[in-house]
Amino acid sequence: MADSVRRQVVLPWGQVIKISFNSIKVRLFRSLVTTMTLALAIAFVSYTWSGYEILNAMWPNIDASLQDRIIAGGYEQFEGTFGTSAKDRWLVILSLLVCVVGIVNAQLMAVTERFREIGTFKCLGALDSFVVRIFVVEAVYQGLFGGFAGSLLGLVVSTLTLALKFGWPVFIHWPLAGMLLTLVGATLLAVFLSLTGVIYPALVAARMEPAVALRTEQ
Amino acid sequence: MDQGYVHNVVRLFEVTKVFKLGSNLVEALKGIDFAIKTGEYLSIMGPSGSGKSTLFNMIGALDKPTTGKVFIDEVDVAQLDAYELAWLRCRKIGYIFQTFNLIQVMTAIENVTLPMIFAGMHREEYMDKGMELLKLVGLAERYNHKPSELSGGQQQRVAVARALANDPAIILADEPTGNLDLSTGEEIINLLKQLSVQRNVTIISATHDIKMLNVSDRVVWIRDGRIDRVEERDKLKISVGEVA
Ligand SMILES: Nc1ncnc2c1ncn2[C@@H]1O[C@H](COP(=O)(O)OP(=O)(O)O)[C@@H](O)[C@H]1O
Ligand SMILES: [Mg+2]
């Protein structure tokens, strides 16, 4: 019996993707709050990464006086390349921690608001895993969007601030490939953070008895 | 009464439910024993707080009893695994709530078709059937409206259509007319009665709406978590007649 039953309760991925997308679209403001938390933290990460990317790209191609100005500007080299100092690294980790706490909090609230919806889903025959899948896909959307927007912002800001300080060489030696990598890396980091934030609230919500989920006030 | 002849679609055996509220224990159900026959229209009557919704959740496998057993089609619900339980909720039972419980972010047709998607139907199949059901409840032209764009009565009709999606053997309703005006409430009651007569669906409805009495085959009165009395249809007519 169990096997035939298994085949009869399904939620295809196509439907998950559609339902999650719709759910984000309808609750745009709510989703934007979560997404903004993510975007800001990622903007900081991407600002730091892309700044060093630019400095490393222009360093071998510029004259000594500009090199002196960069060193005088407080940028430090380690074994010939610019990179995160211990202080920077702590700042990045701290900002990411704040971000994860912020996302867990925002997702907890968002999931709590939707207890009734989750209860209704389960009354209609949803397995716990359907509920988890919907929230996970929503988190991926938010991670992709927030991460892309944030890393783009960080990248633009770092380029402009460096250009203000050191002028045209920043644009002339702008490392396209490196910047694209930064963009992709920071966006993936955002997806990872977003998933970390959503997994606990989603599991809690999915495991509730439908009656308990339905009793909650909205 | 010869139990052998009629199939019991639902049977409760000494069901109790205790809620913990802080350090307080609330005994919502204090030992409920009864059986519901296939095709029956059963009303559960009782004042507010008497335990109707708690009983509704037990019968519908939406919550676990503290002690006792619930059988659906003579299968002990407590023995079902997650898949079987989901299948039961998806295919066997249709739920209707006082507060409608439509998915707010979905349109009428999306709400109605969701149980059919869970049941593994194909798109053409579930869209056809969804429209047919919306037609049945008189809302075909509103298929693309969100719940917030529909009146209470219309939302409840969408909920009835959704409850019928997978041709359930049982329809469970918790005060389906509680948030509706008199005439809309009557429409919903007539719709349920029609289903029970035409499709032999078992209807179990918790209510304190007296209008429900006229269509019920049997009424279970509950009070303070216990069955107070059970009245058959014939007797009911007499007692209602006396009141009138
Ligand atoms: N989840 C719960 N937690 C605590 N008490 C509850 C809970 N659900 C119901 N009760 C209590 O159980 C009793 C019966 O409630 P309910 O079944 O909702 O009654 P009805 O539907 O007949 O109005 C009430 O005293 C109610 O406060
Ligand atoms: Mg109630």
Short mmCIF file of C-alpha atoms and ligand atoms in Angstrom, two decimals:
data_model
loop_
_atom_site.label_atom_id
_atom_site.label_comp_id
_atom_site.label_asym_id
_atom_site.label_seq_id
_atom_site.Cartn_x
_atom_site.Cartn_y
_atom_site.Cartn_z
CA MET A 1 0.00 0.00 0.00
CA ALA A 2 2.70 2.45 1.03
CA ASP A 3 4.25 2.46 -2.41
CA SER A 4 1.10 3.26 -4.32
CA VAL A 5 0.33 5.97 -1.78
CA ARG A 6 3.75 7.53 -2.28
CA ARG A 7 3.08 7.96 -5.98
CA GLN A 8 -0.21 9.65 -5.32
CA VAL A 9 0.89 12.59 -3.19
CA VAL A 10 3.19 14.74 -5.25
CA LEU A 11 4.32 18.30 -5.80
CA PRO A 12 6.38 18.59 -8.99
CA TRP A 13 9.34 21.02 -8.95
CA GLY A 14 7.71 23.03 -11.71
CA GLN A 15 4.80 23.72 -9.39
CA VAL A 16 7.12 24.51 -6.46
CA ILE A 17 8.93 27.08 -8.59
CA LYS A 18 5.65 28.62 -9.72
CA ILE A 19 4.06 28.71 -6.26
CA SER A 20 7.18 30.19 -4.63
CA PHE A 21 7.62 32.83 -7.31
CA ASN A 22 3.99 33.85 -7.01
CA SER A 23 4.21 33.95 -3.25
CA ILE A 24 7.19 36.32 -3.36
CA LYS A 25 5.58 38.50 -6.00
CA VAL A 26 2.37 38.93 -4.04
CA ARG A 27 4.21 39.65 -0.79
CA LEU A 28 6.75 41.91 -2.45
CA PHE A 29 7.20 44.34 0.42
CA ARG A 30 7.66 41.56 2.99
CA SER A 31 10.15 39.76 0.77
CA LEU A 32 12.02 42.99 0.12
CA VAL A 33 12.70 43.42 3.84
CA THR A 34 14.45 40.07 3.96
CA THR A 35 16.12 40.69 0.64
CA MET A 36 17.42 44.12 1.71
CA THR A 37 19.09 42.69 4.83
CA LEU A 38 20.87 40.28 2.58
CA ALA A 39 21.72 42.85 -0.08
CA LEU A 40 23.35 45.23 2.40
CA ALA A 41 25.57 42.62 4.00
CA ILE A 42 26.59 41.26 0.62
CA ALA A 43 27.26 44.79 -0.64
CA PHE A 44 29.85 45.15 2.10
CA VAL A 45 31.50 41.83 1.22
CA SER A 46 31.56 42.65 -2.47
CA TYR A 47 32.86 46.17 -1.79
CA THR A 48 35.82 44.70 0.08
CA TRP A 49 36.56 41.94 -2.43
CA SER A 50 36.24 44.06 -5.54
CA GLY A 51 38.38 46.86 -4.06
CA TYR A 52 41.34 44.49 -3.72
CA GLU A 53 40.57 43.02 -7.13
CA ILE A 54 40.96 46.46 -8.71
CA LEU A 55 44.12 47.36 -6.79
CA ASN A 56 45.81 44.06 -7.73
CA ALA A 57 44.85 44.52 -11.37
CA MET A 58 46.24 48.04 -11.70
CA TRP A 59 49.36 47.69 -9.48
CA PRO A 60 51.81 46.23 -12.05
CA ASN A 61 50.67 48.71 -14.73
CA ILE A 62 51.02 52.03 -12.93
CA ASP A 63 53.97 54.32 -12.25
CA ALA A 64 55.80 54.55 -8.95
CA SER A 65 54.25 57.82 -7.81
CA LEU A 66 50.71 56.38 -8.02
CA GLN A 67 51.94 53.24 -6.25
CA ASP A 68 53.26 55.43 -3.46
CA ARG A 69 49.90 57.18 -3.22
CA ILE A 70 48.10 53.85 -2.88
CA ILE A 71 50.39 52.74 -0.06
CA ALA A 72 50.04 56.18 1.54
CA GLY A 73 46.27 55.76 1.28
CA GLY A 74 46.44 52.98 3.85
CA TYR A 75 46.18 49.93 1.57
CA GLU A 76 48.47 47.15 2.65
CA GLN A 77 50.20 44.51 0.58
CA PHE A 78 50.86 40.99 1.80
CA GLU A 79 53.47 39.05 -0.17
CA GLY A 80 53.03 41.34 -3.16
CA THR A 81 49.21 41.32 -3.39
CA PHE A 82 46.48 43.37 -1.78
CA GLY A 83 44.15 41.32 0.35
CA THR A 84 42.02 41.35 3.40
CA SER A 85 43.84 42.28 6.55
CA ALA A 86 42.89 40.55 9.78
CA LYS A 87 40.80 43.60 10.67
CA ASP A 88 38.88 43.52 7.37
CA ARG A 89 38.25 39.84 7.71
CA TRP A 90 36.71 40.35 11.13
CA LEU A 91 34.51 43.11 9.78
CA VAL A 92 33.29 40.88 6.96
CA ILE A 93 32.60 37.95 9.28
CA LEU A 94 30.81 40.23 11.73
CA SER A 95 28.66 41.76 9.03
CA LEU A 96 27.77 38.29 7.76
CA LEU A 97 26.86 37.17 11.28
CA VAL A 98 24.62 40.20 11.72
CA CYS A 99 23.14 39.38 8.34
CA VAL A 100 22.38 35.75 9.22
CA VAL A 101 20.75 36.79 12.49
CA GLY A 102 18.74 39.40 10.60
CA ILE A 103 17.64 36.89 7.98
CA VAL A 104 16.73 34.20 10.52
CA ASN A 105 14.67 36.83 12.31
CA ALA A 106 12.98 38.10 9.15
CA GLN A 107 12.29 34.55 7.95
CA LEU A 108 10.95 33.49 11.36
CA MET A 109 8.48 36.36 11.21
CA ALA A 110 7.58 35.66 7.61
CA VAL A 111 7.03 31.97 8.34
CA THR A 112 5.01 32.70 11.50
CA GLU A 113 2.73 34.97 9.50
CA ARG A 114 2.10 32.07 7.18
CA PHE A 115 1.24 29.34 9.71
CA ARG A 116 -2.36 29.33 8.53
CA GLU A 117 -1.33 28.95 4.94
CA ILE A 118 0.97 26.08 5.93
CA GLY A 119 -1.84 24.44 7.91
CA THR A 120 -4.13 24.77 4.91
CA PHE A 121 -1.53 23.23 2.62
CA LYS A 122 -1.27 20.26 4.95
CA CYS A 123 -5.05 19.84 5.14
CA LEU A 124 -5.08 19.58 1.37
CA GLY A 125 -2.56 16.74 1.50
CA ALA A 126 0.85 18.44 1.46
CA LEU A 127 3.73 16.46 2.94
CA ASP A 128 6.12 18.27 5.29
CA SER A 129 8.68 18.21 2.50
CA PHE A 130 6.38 20.22 0.16
CA VAL A 131 6.30 23.05 2.68
CA VAL A 132 10.07 22.95 3.16
CA ARG A 133 10.64 22.91 -0.60
CA ILE A 134 8.46 25.98 -1.14
CA PHE A 135 10.33 27.95 1.52
CA VAL A 136 13.72 26.78 0.27
CA VAL A 137 12.96 27.87 -3.29
CA GLU A 138 11.69 31.23 -2.03
CA ALA A 139 14.96 31.63 -0.11
CA VAL A 140 16.94 30.84 -3.24
CA TYR A 141 15.06 33.53 -5.18
CA GLN A 142 15.70 36.03 -2.41
CA GLY A 143 19.35 35.02 -2.21
CA LEU A 144 19.83 35.36 -5.94
CA PHE A 145 18.10 38.70 -6.16
CA GLY A 146 19.44 40.24 -2.95
CA GLY A 147 22.90 38.83 -3.60
CA PHE A 148 23.07 40.13 -7.15
CA ALA A 149 21.76 43.57 -6.22
CA GLY A 150 24.06 43.79 -3.19
CA SER A 151 27.20 42.65 -4.94
CA LEU A 152 26.54 44.96 -7.85
CA LEU A 153 26.13 47.85 -5.43
CA GLY A 154 29.35 46.99 -3.60
CA LEU A 155 31.22 46.66 -6.85
CA VAL A 156 30.04 50.01 -8.18
CA VAL A 157 30.78 51.80 -4.94
CA SER A 158 34.29 50.35 -4.65
CA THR A 159 35.07 51.26 -8.25
CA LEU A 160 33.84 54.82 -7.82
CA THR A 161 35.61 55.45 -4.50
CA LEU A 162 38.90 54.12 -5.87
CA ALA A 163 38.44 56.17 -9.04
CA LEU A 164 37.91 59.29 -6.93
CA LYS A 165 41.17 58.63 -5.10
CA PHE A 166 43.39 57.38 -7.90
CA GLY A 167 41.77 58.58 -11.11
CA TRP A 168 41.57 57.04 -14.59
CA PRO A 169 43.94 54.08 -14.10
CA VAL A 170 41.16 52.43 -12.09
CA PHE A 171 38.97 52.29 -15.20
CA ILE A 172 41.78 51.56 -17.62
CA HIS A 173 42.94 48.50 -15.72
CA TRP A 174 39.47 47.49 -14.46
CA PRO A 175 39.57 43.67 -14.17
CA LEU A 176 36.42 42.49 -15.94
CA ALA A 177 36.93 38.76 -15.33
CA GLY A 178 37.85 39.25 -11.68
CA MET A 179 34.84 41.47 -11.13
CA LEU A 180 32.50 38.92 -12.71
CA LEU A 181 33.93 36.28 -10.42
CA THR A 182 33.37 38.54 -7.43
CA LEU A 183 29.78 39.09 -8.54
CA VAL A 184 29.11 35.36 -8.89
CA GLY A 185 30.92 34.49 -5.65
CA ALA A 186 29.13 37.11 -3.58
CA THR A 187 25.76 36.12 -5.05
CA LEU A 188 26.36 32.46 -4.23
CA LEU A 189 27.35 33.47 -0.72
CA ALA A 190 24.02 35.30 -0.45
CA VAL A 191 22.09 32.21 -1.56
CA PHE A 192 23.95 30.17 1.04
CA LEU A 193 23.17 32.71 3.79
CA SER A 194 19.54 32.92 2.74
CA LEU A 195 19.20 29.13 2.90
CA THR A 196 20.89 29.05 6.30
CA GLY A 197 18.37 31.59 7.54
CA VAL A 198 15.26 29.85 6.25
CA ILE A 199 15.96 26.22 7.02
CA TYR A 200 15.17 26.28 10.73
CA PRO A 201 11.88 28.21 10.56
CA ALA A 202 10.77 26.15 7.56
CA LEU A 203 11.42 22.85 9.34
CA VAL A 204 9.57 24.01 12.45
CA ALA A 205 6.60 25.17 10.40
CA ALA A 206 6.46 22.04 8.25
CA ARG A 207 6.38 19.70 11.25
CA MET A 208 3.38 21.32 12.94
CA GLU A 209 0.11 19.41 13.17
CA PRO A 210 -2.33 21.10 10.76
CA ALA A 211 -4.77 21.87 13.57
CA VAL A 212 -2.07 23.71 15.51
CA ALA A 213 -0.97 25.71 12.49
CA LEU A 214 -4.57 26.62 11.65
CA ARG A 215 -5.35 27.84 15.16
CA THR A 216 -2.84 30.67 15.03
CA GLU A 217 -4.27 34.15 14.59
CA GLN A 218 -3.22 36.25 11.65
CA MET B 1 -29.10 -1.84 15.35
CA ASP B 2 -27.27 -4.27 13.15
CA GLN B 3 -23.74 -2.90 12.73
CA GLY B 4 -22.97 -5.55 10.10
CA TYR B 5 -25.08 -3.94 7.40
CA VAL B 6 -23.80 -0.39 7.24
CA HIS B 7 -20.18 0.52 6.78
CA ASN B 8 -18.78 2.87 9.41
CA VAL B 9 -16.84 5.52 7.56
CA VAL B 10 -15.67 7.11 10.82
CA ARG B 11 -15.53 5.56 14.28
CA LEU B 12 -14.29 7.16 17.49
CA PHE B 13 -13.29 5.07 20.47
CA GLU B 14 -13.02 6.81 23.86
CA VAL B 15 -11.36 9.86 22.36
CA THR B 16 -10.07 12.45 24.80
CA LYS B 17 -8.07 15.59 24.17
CA VAL B 18 -6.26 17.60 26.80
CA PHE B 19 -4.58 20.92 26.03
CA LYS B 20 -1.81 22.35 28.17
CA LEU B 21 -2.15 26.05 28.75
CA GLY B 22 0.84 27.03 30.83
CA SER B 23 0.38 24.97 34.00
CA ASN B 24 -3.37 24.54 33.37
CA LEU B 25 -4.85 21.50 31.70
CA VAL B 26 -7.93 22.05 29.54
CA GLU B 27 -9.98 18.92 28.93
CA ALA B 28 -11.60 19.73 25.60
CA LEU B 29 -12.89 16.19 24.93
CA LYS B 30 -13.71 13.86 27.81
CA GLY B 31 -14.31 10.53 26.12
CA ILE B 32 -16.20 10.52 22.82
CA ASP B 33 -17.57 7.25 21.42
CA PHE B 34 -19.57 7.07 18.25
CA ALA B 35 -19.73 5.88 14.69
CA ILE B 36 -20.74 7.62 11.46
CA LYS B 37 -22.24 5.64 8.59
CA THR B 38 -21.44 6.11 4.90
CA GLY B 39 -23.61 8.69 3.20
CA GLU B 40 -24.91 10.12 6.44
CA TYR B 41 -25.45 13.86 6.97
CA LEU B 42 -24.40 14.37 10.56
CA SER B 43 -24.45 17.60 12.51
CA ILE B 44 -22.45 18.17 15.65
CA MET B 45 -24.30 20.76 17.68
CA GLY B 46 -23.19 22.47 20.83
CA PRO B 47 -22.52 25.85 22.40
CA SER B 48 -19.28 27.72 21.77
CA GLY B 49 -16.38 26.13 23.63
CA SER B 50 -18.08 22.74 23.94
CA GLY B 51 -15.36 21.00 21.92
CA LYS B 52 -16.81 20.93 18.39
CA SER B 53 -13.68 22.18 16.62
CA THR B 54 -11.49 19.87 18.68
CA LEU B 55 -13.69 16.94 17.64
CA PHE B 56 -13.58 18.16 14.02
CA ASN B 57 -9.77 18.03 14.16
CA MET B 58 -9.82 14.49 15.57
CA ILE B 59 -12.23 13.15 12.93
CA GLY B 60 -10.25 14.88 10.17
CA ALA B 61 -6.86 13.56 11.34
CA LEU B 62 -5.66 17.14 11.73
CA ASP B 63 -4.54 16.58 15.32
CA LYS B 64 -3.78 13.62 17.57
CA PRO B 65 -6.08 12.56 20.41
CA THR B 66 -4.51 12.48 23.87
CA THR B 67 -6.02 9.01 24.43
CA GLY B 68 -8.42 6.86 22.45
CA LYS B 69 -8.56 5.92 18.79
CA VAL B 70 -9.96 7.36 15.57
CA PHE B 71 -10.79 4.94 12.75
CA ILE B 72 -11.44 6.10 9.21
CA ASP B 73 -12.75 3.30 6.99
CA GLU B 74 -11.90 1.06 9.94
CA VAL B 75 -8.21 1.99 9.74
CA ASP B 76 -6.64 3.37 12.91
CA VAL B 77 -5.37 6.84 11.94
CA ALA B 78 -2.55 6.64 14.50
CA GLN B 79 -1.03 3.74 12.53
CA LEU B 80 -0.68 5.71 9.29
CA ASP B 81 2.70 7.01 8.18
CA ALA B 82 3.22 10.54 6.84
CA TYR B 83 2.48 9.57 3.23
CA GLU B 84 -0.70 7.69 4.09
CA LEU B 85 -1.87 10.53 6.29
CA ALA B 86 -1.26 13.08 3.53
CA TRP B 87 -3.06 10.80 1.08
CA LEU B 88 -6.02 10.55 3.45
CA ARG B 89 -6.24 14.34 3.79
CA CYS B 90 -5.80 14.79 0.07
CA ARG B 91 -8.12 12.15 -1.36
CA LYS B 92 -10.47 10.88 1.30
CA ILE B 93 -11.56 13.99 3.21
CA GLY B 94 -12.58 17.46 2.06
CA TYR B 95 -12.37 20.20 4.70
CA ILE B 96 -14.48 23.34 5.02
CA PHE B 97 -13.73 25.91 7.72
CA GLN B 98 -15.60 28.76 9.34
CA THR B 99 -12.85 31.15 8.27
CA PHE B 100 -12.69 29.63 4.73
CA ASN B 101 -8.90 29.18 4.89
CA LEU B 102 -8.29 29.85 1.24
CA ILE B 103 -4.69 30.50 0.27
CA GLN B 104 -4.71 34.30 0.08
CA VAL B 105 -2.01 34.62 -2.56
CA MET B 106 -3.77 32.24 -4.96
CA THR B 107 -6.73 32.80 -7.26
CA ALA B 108 -10.00 30.86 -6.97
CA ILE B 109 -9.00 28.36 -9.63
CA GLU B 110 -5.52 27.90 -8.12
CA ASN B 111 -7.08 27.22 -4.73
CA VAL B 112 -9.48 24.66 -6.18
CA THR B 113 -6.82 22.87 -8.24
CA LEU B 114 -4.14 22.62 -5.52
CA PRO B 115 -5.47 19.33 -4.04
CA MET B 116 -5.59 17.88 -7.56
CA ILE B 117 -1.96 18.88 -8.16
CA PHE B 118 -1.05 17.05 -4.93
CA ALA B 119 -3.04 14.09 -6.23
CA GLY B 120 -0.79 13.96 -9.28
CA MET B 121 -3.29 15.05 -11.96
CA HIS B 122 -2.17 16.58 -15.25
CA ARG B 123 -2.73 20.20 -16.06
CA GLU B 124 -5.57 19.85 -18.59
CA GLU B 125 -7.28 17.39 -16.30
CA TYR B 126 -7.16 19.57 -13.19
CA MET B 127 -7.98 22.80 -15.00
CA ASP B 128 -11.07 21.18 -16.57
CA LYS B 129 -12.24 19.74 -13.30
CA GLY B 130 -11.45 22.96 -11.42
CA MET B 131 -13.59 25.01 -13.78
CA GLU B 132 -16.35 22.42 -13.61
CA LEU B 133 -16.35 22.63 -9.80
CA LEU B 134 -16.37 26.43 -9.85
CA LYS B 135 -19.34 26.20 -12.21
CA LEU B 136 -21.05 23.86 -9.77
CA VAL B 137 -20.79 26.45 -6.99
CA GLY B 138 -21.72 29.26 -9.39
CA LEU B 139 -18.37 31.04 -9.52
CA ALA B 140 -16.98 30.09 -12.92
CA GLU B 141 -16.67 33.69 -14.09
CA ARG B 142 -14.67 34.62 -10.96
CA TYR B 143 -12.04 31.95 -11.44
CA ASN B 144 -9.24 34.46 -11.68
CA HIS B 145 -10.13 36.44 -8.53
CA LYS B 146 -8.12 36.36 -5.34
CA PRO B 147 -9.99 35.58 -2.07
CA SER B 148 -9.66 39.24 -1.01
CA GLU B 149 -11.68 40.19 -4.10
CA LEU B 150 -14.56 37.85 -3.19
CA SER B 151 -17.36 38.17 -0.63
CA GLY B 152 -17.54 35.82 2.35
CA GLY B 153 -20.20 33.69 0.71
CA GLN B 154 -18.20 33.48 -2.50
CA GLN B 155 -15.05 32.53 -0.61
CA GLN B 156 -16.93 29.76 1.16
CA ARG B 157 -18.22 28.50 -2.17
CA VAL B 158 -14.65 28.36 -3.48
CA ALA B 159 -13.78 26.41 -0.33
CA VAL B 160 -16.63 23.98 -1.02
CA ALA B 161 -15.38 23.52 -4.59
CA ARG B 162 -11.87 22.90 -3.25
CA ALA B 163 -13.20 20.37 -0.72
CA LEU B 164 -14.76 18.44 -3.62
CA ALA B 165 -11.62 18.47 -5.77
CA ASN B 166 -10.57 14.84 -5.33
CA ASP B 167 -14.09 13.41 -4.92
CA PRO B 168 -13.69 12.76 -1.18
CA ALA B 169 -15.82 10.19 0.63
CA ILE B 170 -16.18 12.54 3.57
CA ILE B 171 -16.75 16.26 3.79
CA LEU B 172 -15.91 17.75 7.15
CA ALA B 173 -17.16 21.22 7.88
CA ASP B 174 -16.48 23.34 10.97
CA GLU B 175 -19.22 25.96 11.32
CA PRO B 176 -19.35 26.50 7.55
CA THR B 177 -22.08 29.11 7.92
CA GLY B 178 -20.58 30.83 10.98
CA ASN B 179 -19.23 33.83 9.08
CA LEU B 180 -22.05 34.11 6.54
CA ASP B 181 -25.36 35.95 6.48
CA LEU B 182 -28.63 33.99 6.71
CA SER B 183 -29.38 33.49 3.03
CA THR B 184 -25.77 32.76 2.02
CA GLY B 185 -25.58 30.29 4.88
CA GLU B 186 -28.69 28.60 3.60
CA GLU B 187 -27.21 28.33 0.10
CA ILE B 188 -24.12 26.58 1.49
CA ILE B 189 -26.28 24.21 3.55
CA ASN B 190 -28.38 23.33 0.50
CA LEU B 191 -25.24 22.77 -1.55
CA LEU B 192 -23.92 20.35 1.09
CA LYS B 193 -27.26 18.55 1.29
CA GLN B 194 -27.35 18.23 -2.48
CA LEU B 195 -23.88 16.65 -2.44
CA SER B 196 -24.85 14.22 0.25
CA VAL B 197 -27.96 13.11 -1.66
CA GLN B 198 -26.53 13.10 -5.21
CA ARG B 199 -23.03 11.79 -4.59
CA ASN B 200 -23.56 9.81 -1.39
CA VAL B 201 -20.83 11.86 0.28
CA THR B 202 -20.73 11.62 4.07
CA ILE B 203 -21.17 15.10 5.50
CA ILE B 204 -20.04 15.86 9.03
CA SER B 205 -20.62 19.39 10.13
CA ALA B 206 -19.95 21.10 13.43
CA THR B 207 -22.36 23.97 13.86
CA HIS B 208 -24.60 25.93 16.11
CA ASP B 209 -26.76 26.98 13.19
CA ILE B 210 -30.34 25.74 13.74
CA LYS B 211 -30.93 25.74 9.95
CA MET B 212 -28.65 22.70 9.78
CA LEU B 213 -31.16 20.62 11.75
CA ASN B 214 -33.61 20.41 8.84
CA VAL B 215 -31.14 18.72 6.51
CA SER B 216 -29.37 16.45 9.02
CA ASP B 217 -29.95 12.70 9.21
CA ARG B 218 -28.63 12.70 12.74
CA VAL B 219 -27.60 15.31 15.26
CA VAL B 220 -25.02 14.79 17.98
CA TRP B 221 -25.34 17.32 20.75
CA ILE B 222 -22.15 17.85 22.65
CA ARG B 223 -21.72 19.77 25.85
CA ASP B 224 -18.56 20.34 27.83
CA GLY B 225 -16.52 17.78 25.89
CA ARG B 226 -19.07 14.95 26.17
CA ILE B 227 -21.90 13.66 23.99
CA ASP B 228 -25.07 14.96 25.57
CA ARG B 229 -27.56 13.17 23.32
CA VAL B 230 -27.93 11.85 19.78
CA GLU B 231 -31.10 12.44 17.80
CA GLU B 232 -32.24 10.63 14.65
CA ARG B 233 -33.95 12.53 11.88
CA ASP B 234 -37.51 11.32 12.64
CA LYS B 235 -37.35 12.30 16.28
CA LEU B 236 -35.81 15.59 15.30
CA LYS B 237 -38.76 16.57 13.17
CA ILE B 238 -41.03 16.04 16.13
CA SER B 239 -38.93 18.08 18.56
CA VAL B 240 -38.41 20.86 16.03
CA GLY B 241 -42.13 20.67 15.23
CA GLU B 242 -42.95 21.11 18.87
CA VAL B 243 -40.82 24.22 19.07
CA ALA B 244 -42.39 25.76 15.99
N1 LIG C 1 -5.07 24.55 21.09
C1 LIG C 1 -5.73 24.76 22.24
N2 LIG C 1 -5.08 25.10 23.35
C2 LIG C 1 -5.75 25.29 24.50
N3 LIG C 1 -7.06 25.18 24.67
C3 LIG C 1 -7.79 24.83 23.58
C4 LIG C 1 -7.15 24.61 22.32
N4 LIG C 1 -8.13 24.30 21.43
C5 LIG C 1 -9.30 24.32 22.11
N5 LIG C 1 -9.09 24.64 23.41
C6 LIG C 1 -10.12 24.73 24.45
O1 LIG C 1 -10.93 23.57 24.35
C7 LIG C 1 -12.29 23.89 24.54
C8 LIG C 1 -13.09 23.49 23.30
O2 LIG C 1 -12.76 24.33 22.22
P1 LIG C 1 -13.33 24.16 20.76
O3 LIG C 1 -13.19 22.75 20.37
O4 LIG C 1 -12.70 25.18 19.91
O5 LIG C 1 -14.88 24.49 20.98
P2 LIG C 1 -15.98 24.91 19.92
O6 LIG C 1 -15.46 24.67 18.56
O7 LIG C 1 -17.16 24.05 20.27
O8 LIG C 1 -16.30 26.34 20.16
C9 LIG C 1 -12.35 25.37 24.82
O9 LIG C 1 -12.38 25.54 26.23
C10 LIG C 1 -11.07 25.89 24.25
O10 LIG C 1 -10.63 27.03 24.93
MG MG C 2 -15.21 26.01 16.96
#
